[in-house]
mmCIF file with all atom_site columns, C-alpha atoms in Angstrom:
data_model
loop_
_atom_site.group_PDB
_atom_site.id
_atom_site.type_symbol
_atom_site.label_atom_id
_atom_site.label_alt_id
_atom_site.label_comp_id
_atom_site.label_asym_id
_atom_site.label_entity_id
_atom_site.label_seq_id
_atom_site.pdbx_PDB_ins_code
_atom_site.Cartn_x
_atom_site.Cartn_y
_atom_site.Cartn_z
_atom_site.occupancy
_atom_site.B_iso_or_equiv
_atom_site.pdbx_formal_charge
_atom_site.auth_seq_id
_atom_site.auth_comp_id
_atom_site.auth_asym_id
_atom_site.auth_atom_id
_atom_site.pdbx_PDB_model_num
ATOM 1   C CA . MET A 1 1   ? 1.682   -0.247  25.420 1.00 0.00 ? 16  MET A CA 1
ATOM 2   C CA . ALA A 1 2   ? 2.597   1.381   22.115 1.00 0.00 ? 17  ALA A CA 1
ATOM 3   C CA . ILE A 1 3   ? 4.992   -1.484  21.346 1.00 0.00 ? 18  ILE A CA 1
ATOM 4   C CA . LEU A 1 4   ? 2.242   -4.014  22.069 1.00 0.00 ? 19  LEU A CA 1
ATOM 5   C CA . ASN A 1 5   ? -0.112  -2.191  19.709 1.00 0.00 ? 20  ASN A CA 1
ATOM 6   C CA . LEU A 1 6   ? 2.547   -2.098  16.996 1.00 0.00 ? 21  LEU A CA 1
ATOM 7   C CA . LEU A 1 7   ? 3.126   -5.844  17.344 1.00 0.00 ? 22  LEU A CA 1
ATOM 8   C CA . LEU A 1 8   ? -0.593  -6.557  17.043 1.00 0.00 ? 23  LEU A CA 1
ATOM 9   C CA . ILE A 1 9   ? -0.861  -4.290  13.996 1.00 0.00 ? 24  ILE A CA 1
ATOM 10  C CA . ALA A 1 10  ? 2.184   -5.908  12.367 1.00 0.00 ? 25  ALA A CA 1
ATOM 11  C CA . CYS A 1 11  ? 0.715   -9.370  12.913 1.00 0.00 ? 26  CYS A CA 1
ATOM 12  C CA . ALA A 1 12  ? -2.634  -8.324  11.450 1.00 0.00 ? 27  ALA A CA 1
ATOM 13  C CA . VAL A 1 13  ? -1.021  -6.786  8.386  1.00 0.00 ? 28  VAL A CA 1
ATOM 14  C CA . PHE A 1 14  ? 0.713   -10.034 7.418  1.00 0.00 ? 29  PHE A CA 1
ATOM 15  C CA . SER A 1 15  ? -2.338  -12.202 7.981  1.00 0.00 ? 30  SER A CA 1
ATOM 16  C CA . VAL A 1 16  ? -4.087  -13.505 4.863  1.00 0.00 ? 31  VAL A CA 1
ATOM 17  C CA . SER A 1 17  ? -7.479  -13.902 6.535  1.00 0.00 ? 32  SER A CA 1
ATOM 18  C CA . GLY A 1 18  ? -7.491  -10.512 8.220  1.00 0.00 ? 33  GLY A CA 1
ATOM 19  C CA . GLU A 1 19  ? -6.998  -12.184 11.616 1.00 0.00 ? 34  GLU A CA 1
ATOM 20  C CA . PRO A 1 20  ? -3.747  -11.848 13.556 1.00 0.00 ? 35  PRO A CA 1
ATOM 21  C CA . SER A 1 21  ? -1.252  -14.541 12.582 1.00 0.00 ? 36  SER A CA 1
ATOM 22  C CA . CYS A 1 22  ? 0.891   -14.125 15.667 1.00 0.00 ? 37  CYS A CA 1
ATOM 23  C CA . CYS A 1 23  ? 0.652   -12.667 19.145 1.00 0.00 ? 38  CYS A CA 1
ATOM 24  C CA . PRO A 1 24  ? 3.071   -10.749 21.347 1.00 0.00 ? 39  PRO A CA 1
ATOM 25  C CA . ALA A 1 25  ? 4.877   -12.465 24.219 1.00 0.00 ? 40  ALA A CA 1
ATOM 26  C CA . GLY A 1 26  ? 2.516   -13.600 26.953 1.00 0.00 ? 41  GLY A CA 1
ATOM 27  C CA . TYR A 1 27  ? -0.452  -14.059 24.605 1.00 0.00 ? 42  TYR A CA 1
ATOM 28  C CA . VAL A 1 28  ? -1.820  -17.085 22.759 1.00 0.00 ? 43  VAL A CA 1
ATOM 29  C CA . LEU A 1 29  ? -3.708  -17.049 19.462 1.00 0.00 ? 44  LEU A CA 1
ATOM 30  C CA . GLY A 1 30  ? -7.121  -18.697 19.609 1.00 0.00 ? 45  GLY A CA 1
ATOM 31  C CA . SER A 1 31  ? -10.823 -18.306 18.944 1.00 0.00 ? 46  SER A CA 1
ATOM 32  C CA . SER A 1 32  ? -13.814 -18.742 21.209 1.00 0.00 ? 47  SER A CA 1
ATOM 33  C CA . ILE A 1 33  ? -17.358 -19.963 20.656 1.00 0.00 ? 48  ILE A CA 1
ATOM 34  C CA . ASN A 1 34  ? -18.744 -16.439 20.999 1.00 0.00 ? 49  ASN A CA 1
ATOM 35  C CA . GLN A 1 35  ? -15.957 -14.843 18.952 1.00 0.00 ? 50  GLN A CA 1
ATOM 36  C CA . PRO A 1 36  ? -15.013 -17.212 16.103 1.00 0.00 ? 51  PRO A CA 1
ATOM 37  C CA . ASN A 1 37  ? -12.356 -14.869 14.736 1.00 0.00 ? 52  ASN A CA 1
ATOM 38  C CA . ALA A 1 38  ? -8.897  -15.583 16.087 1.00 0.00 ? 53  ALA A CA 1
ATOM 39  C CA . GLN A 1 39  ? -7.678  -13.216 18.745 1.00 0.00 ? 54  GLN A CA 1
ATOM 40  C CA . CYS A 1 40  ? -4.791  -12.915 21.161 1.00 0.00 ? 55  CYS A CA 1
ATOM 41  C CA . TRP A 1 41  ? -5.570  -14.209 24.646 1.00 0.00 ? 56  TRP A CA 1
ATOM 42  C CA . ASN A 1 42  ? -3.580  -13.106 27.676 1.00 0.00 ? 57  ASN A CA 1
ATOM 43  C CA . LYS A 1 43  ? -2.145  -16.321 29.107 1.00 0.00 ? 58  LYS A CA 1
ATOM 44  C CA . GLU A 1 44  ? -2.852  -14.987 32.622 1.00 0.00 ? 59  GLU A CA 1
ATOM 45  C CA . ASN A 1 45  ? -6.578  -15.368 31.837 1.00 0.00 ? 60  ASN A CA 1
ATOM 46  C CA . VAL A 1 46  ? -6.256  -19.050 30.950 1.00 0.00 ? 61  VAL A CA 1
ATOM 47  C CA . THR A 1 47  ? -7.618  -21.300 33.690 1.00 0.00 ? 62  THR A CA 1
ATOM 48  C CA . ASP A 1 48  ? -7.339  -24.787 32.165 1.00 0.00 ? 63  ASP A CA 1
ATOM 49  C CA . ILE A 1 49  ? -5.871  -26.614 29.190 1.00 0.00 ? 64  ILE A CA 1
ATOM 50  C CA . VAL A 1 50  ? -7.894  -29.376 27.511 1.00 0.00 ? 65  VAL A CA 1
ATOM 51  C CA . LEU A 1 51  ? -5.705  -32.003 25.859 1.00 0.00 ? 66  LEU A CA 1
ATOM 52  C CA . ARG A 1 52  ? -7.168  -33.985 22.944 1.00 0.00 ? 67  ARG A CA 1
ATOM 53  C CA . CYS A 1 53  ? -6.301  -37.662 23.306 1.00 0.00 ? 68  CYS A CA 1
ATOM 54  C CA . ARG A 1 54  ? -7.275  -40.870 21.499 1.00 0.00 ? 69  ARG A CA 1
ATOM 55  C CA . ASN A 1 55  ? -9.390  -42.401 24.235 1.00 0.00 ? 70  ASN A CA 1
ATOM 56  C CA . THR A 1 56  ? -10.030 -39.502 26.557 1.00 0.00 ? 71  THR A CA 1
ATOM 57  C CA . VAL A 1 57  ? -9.914  -35.772 27.030 1.00 0.00 ? 72  VAL A CA 1
ATOM 58  C CA . LYS A 1 58  ? -7.665  -34.735 29.873 1.00 0.00 ? 73  LYS A CA 1
ATOM 59  C CA . ILE A 1 59  ? -8.078  -31.387 31.596 1.00 0.00 ? 74  ILE A CA 1
ATOM 60  C CA . VAL A 1 60  ? -4.937  -29.919 33.092 1.00 0.00 ? 75  VAL A CA 1
ATOM 61  C CA . GLU A 1 61  ? -5.528  -27.153 35.588 1.00 0.00 ? 76  GLU A CA 1
ATOM 62  C CA . ASN A 1 62  ? -3.516  -24.003 35.076 1.00 0.00 ? 77  ASN A CA 1
ATOM 63  C CA . LYS A 1 63  ? -2.240  -24.032 38.666 1.00 0.00 ? 78  LYS A CA 1
ATOM 64  C CA . ASN A 1 64  ? -0.496  -27.358 37.959 1.00 0.00 ? 79  ASN A CA 1
ATOM 65  C CA . LEU A 1 65  ? 0.670   -26.386 34.510 1.00 0.00 ? 80  LEU A CA 1
ATOM 66  C CA . ASN A 1 66  ? 3.634   -24.349 33.398 1.00 0.00 ? 81  ASN A CA 1
ATOM 67  C CA . PHE A 1 67  ? 3.116   -22.945 29.920 1.00 0.00 ? 82  PHE A CA 1
ATOM 68  C CA . GLU A 1 68  ? 4.501   -20.208 27.747 1.00 0.00 ? 83  GLU A CA 1
ATOM 69  C CA . VAL A 1 69  ? 3.744   -18.674 24.377 1.00 0.00 ? 84  VAL A CA 1
ATOM 70  C CA . ASP A 1 70  ? 6.503   -18.663 21.776 1.00 0.00 ? 85  ASP A CA 1
ATOM 71  C CA . GLU A 1 71  ? 7.354   -15.861 19.362 1.00 0.00 ? 86  GLU A CA 1
ATOM 72  C CA . ASP A 1 72  ? 4.885   -17.227 16.771 1.00 0.00 ? 87  ASP A CA 1
ATOM 73  C CA . GLY A 1 73  ? 1.969   -17.231 19.199 1.00 0.00 ? 88  GLY A CA 1
ATOM 74  C CA . ARG A 1 74  ? 2.059   -21.016 19.667 1.00 0.00 ? 89  ARG A CA 1
ATOM 75  C CA . LEU A 1 75  ? 1.170   -22.326 23.094 1.00 0.00 ? 90  LEU A CA 1
ATOM 76  C CA . VAL A 1 76  ? 4.096   -24.195 24.629 1.00 0.00 ? 91  VAL A CA 1
ATOM 77  C CA . LEU A 1 77  ? 3.216   -26.592 27.438 1.00 0.00 ? 92  LEU A CA 1
ATOM 78  C CA . LEU A 1 78  ? 6.048   -27.451 29.789 1.00 0.00 ? 93  LEU A CA 1
ATOM 79  C CA . LEU A 1 79  ? 4.952   -30.802 31.188 1.00 0.00 ? 94  LEU A CA 1
ATOM 80  C CA . PRO A 1 80  ? 6.698   -32.350 34.203 1.00 0.00 ? 95  PRO A CA 1
ATOM 81  C CA . ASN A 1 81  ? 6.522   -35.976 32.995 1.00 0.00 ? 96  ASN A CA 1
ATOM 82  C CA . ARG A 1 82  ? 5.011   -38.188 30.311 1.00 0.00 ? 97  ARG A CA 1
ATOM 83  C CA . GLU A 1 83  ? 2.122   -39.273 32.549 1.00 0.00 ? 98  GLU A CA 1
ATOM 84  C CA . VAL A 1 84  ? 0.481   -35.916 31.830 1.00 0.00 ? 99  VAL A CA 1
ATOM 85  C CA . ILE A 1 85  ? 0.445   -36.657 28.090 1.00 0.00 ? 100 ILE A CA 1
ATOM 86  C CA . TYR A 1 86  ? -0.130  -40.397 28.220 1.00 0.00 ? 101 TYR A CA 1
ATOM 87  C CA . GLU A 1 87  ? -3.199  -41.638 30.101 1.00 0.00 ? 102 GLU A CA 1
ATOM 88  C CA . ASP A 1 88  ? -1.901  -45.140 29.430 1.00 0.00 ? 103 ASP A CA 1
ATOM 89  C CA . GLY A 1 89  ? 0.462   -46.655 26.897 1.00 0.00 ? 104 GLY A CA 1
ATOM 90  C CA . ASP A 1 90  ? -2.091  -46.301 24.101 1.00 0.00 ? 105 ASP A CA 1
ATOM 91  C CA . SER A 1 91  ? -3.799  -42.972 24.767 1.00 0.00 ? 106 SER A CA 1
ATOM 92  C CA . PHE A 1 92  ? -1.522  -40.506 23.051 1.00 0.00 ? 107 PHE A CA 1
ATOM 93  C CA . CYS A 1 93  ? -2.622  -36.880 23.223 1.00 0.00 ? 108 CYS A CA 1
ATOM 94  C CA . GLN A 1 94  ? -2.379  -35.420 19.729 1.00 0.00 ? 109 GLN A CA 1
ATOM 95  C CA . GLY A 1 95  ? -2.681  -31.808 20.730 1.00 0.00 ? 110 GLY A CA 1
ATOM 96  C CA . VAL A 1 96  ? -4.739  -29.299 22.624 1.00 0.00 ? 111 VAL A CA 1
ATOM 97  C CA . GLU A 1 97  ? -8.506  -29.288 22.192 1.00 0.00 ? 112 GLU A CA 1
ATOM 98  C CA . ALA A 1 98  ? -9.035  -25.957 23.871 1.00 0.00 ? 113 ALA A CA 1
ATOM 99  C CA . ILE A 1 99  ? -7.831  -23.494 26.400 1.00 0.00 ? 114 ILE A CA 1
ATOM 100 C CA . VAL A 1 100 ? -10.383 -22.507 29.001 1.00 0.00 ? 115 VAL A CA 1
ATOM 101 C CA . GLY A 1 101 ? -10.166 -18.897 30.061 1.00 0.00 ? 116 GLY A CA 1
ATOM 102 C CA . LYS A 1 102 ? -11.984 -16.504 32.331 1.00 0.00 ? 117 LYS A CA 1
ATOM 103 C CA . ASN A 1 103 ? -13.857 -15.263 29.249 1.00 0.00 ? 118 ASN A CA 1
ATOM 104 C CA . GLY A 1 104 ? -14.945 -18.728 28.097 1.00 0.00 ? 119 GLY A CA 1
ATOM 105 C CA . ARG A 1 105 ? -13.392 -21.438 25.958 1.00 0.00 ? 120 ARG A CA 1
ATOM 106 C CA . ALA A 1 106 ? -10.883 -20.680 23.223 1.00 0.00 ? 121 ALA A CA 1
ATOM 107 C CA . SER A 1 107 ? -9.713  -23.227 20.695 1.00 0.00 ? 122 SER A CA 1
ATOM 108 C CA . VAL A 1 108 ? -6.003  -23.548 20.083 1.00 0.00 ? 123 VAL A CA 1
ATOM 109 C CA . GLN A 1 109 ? -4.843  -24.009 16.494 1.00 0.00 ? 124 GLN A CA 1
ATOM 110 C CA . ARG A 1 110 ? -1.201  -24.910 17.072 1.00 0.00 ? 125 ARG A CA 1
ATOM 111 C CA . VAL A 1 111 ? 0.679   -26.167 20.088 1.00 0.00 ? 126 VAL A CA 1
ATOM 112 C CA . ALA A 1 112 ? 4.143   -27.341 21.008 1.00 0.00 ? 127 ALA A CA 1
ATOM 113 C CA . LEU A 1 113 ? 4.322   -29.986 23.735 1.00 0.00 ? 128 LEU A CA 1
ATOM 114 C CA . ILE A 1 114 ? 7.587   -30.166 25.642 1.00 0.00 ? 129 ILE A CA 1
ATOM 115 C CA . CYS A 1 115 ? 8.054   -33.334 27.659 1.00 0.00 ? 130 CYS A CA 1
ATOM 116 C CA . ASP A 1 116 ? 11.149  -34.583 29.488 1.00 0.00 ? 131 ASP A CA 1
ATOM 117 C CA . GLU A 1 117 ? 13.106  -31.784 27.802 1.00 0.00 ? 132 GLU A CA 1
ATOM 118 C CA . GLN A 1 118 ? 12.394  -33.343 24.387 1.00 0.00 ? 133 GLN A CA 1
ATOM 119 C CA . PRO A 1 119 ? 10.270  -30.951 22.307 1.00 0.00 ? 134 PRO A CA 1
ATOM 120 C CA . THR A 1 120 ? 7.588   -32.528 20.140 1.00 0.00 ? 135 THR A CA 1
ATOM 121 C CA . ARG A 1 121 ? 5.798   -30.187 17.744 1.00 0.00 ? 136 ARG A CA 1
ATOM 122 C CA . MET A 1 122 ? 2.134   -30.979 17.243 1.00 0.00 ? 137 MET A CA 1
ATOM 123 C CA . VAL A 1 123 ? -0.461  -29.493 14.913 1.00 0.00 ? 138 VAL A CA 1
ATOM 124 C CA . GLY A 1 124 ? -3.942  -29.244 16.403 1.00 0.00 ? 139 GLY A CA 1
#
C-alpha cells in the first residue's frame, strides 16, 4: 500500500495541472461527470467501454473485453478481431468516448487499441 501511495504522489508531483499524470498498474486515468478532475480508476470497477466511432457509438461490455493499463496510465484494449473496432468498412472508431464504472462514467483521455496483434496508438 505504501508503494501505491508513493506512485500516486510521484505522479501528482510531476503533473503541471495538479492532477495525476499517470497511474499505477491496474488503474486508468480519467475524469467523471461528478468529479471533473482526473483521477486513477481501478480497472476492476470498470463495467463497460464506450468506443467513439464515425457513425455510431459502440459499447463493449467488460465481460467480453480484455484490457490492461500501461505504465503511463493509458488504457490498452486487447480486441479479439477488427469487427469490434469496425462496425462496417467505413465506421472507424477513433478512440474511447468513456469508460463506464461502478461509480459512474469516466472519460478517457488517451487510449491504445491493440487489434490482431498490431498496436495502433490513438489520442482521444
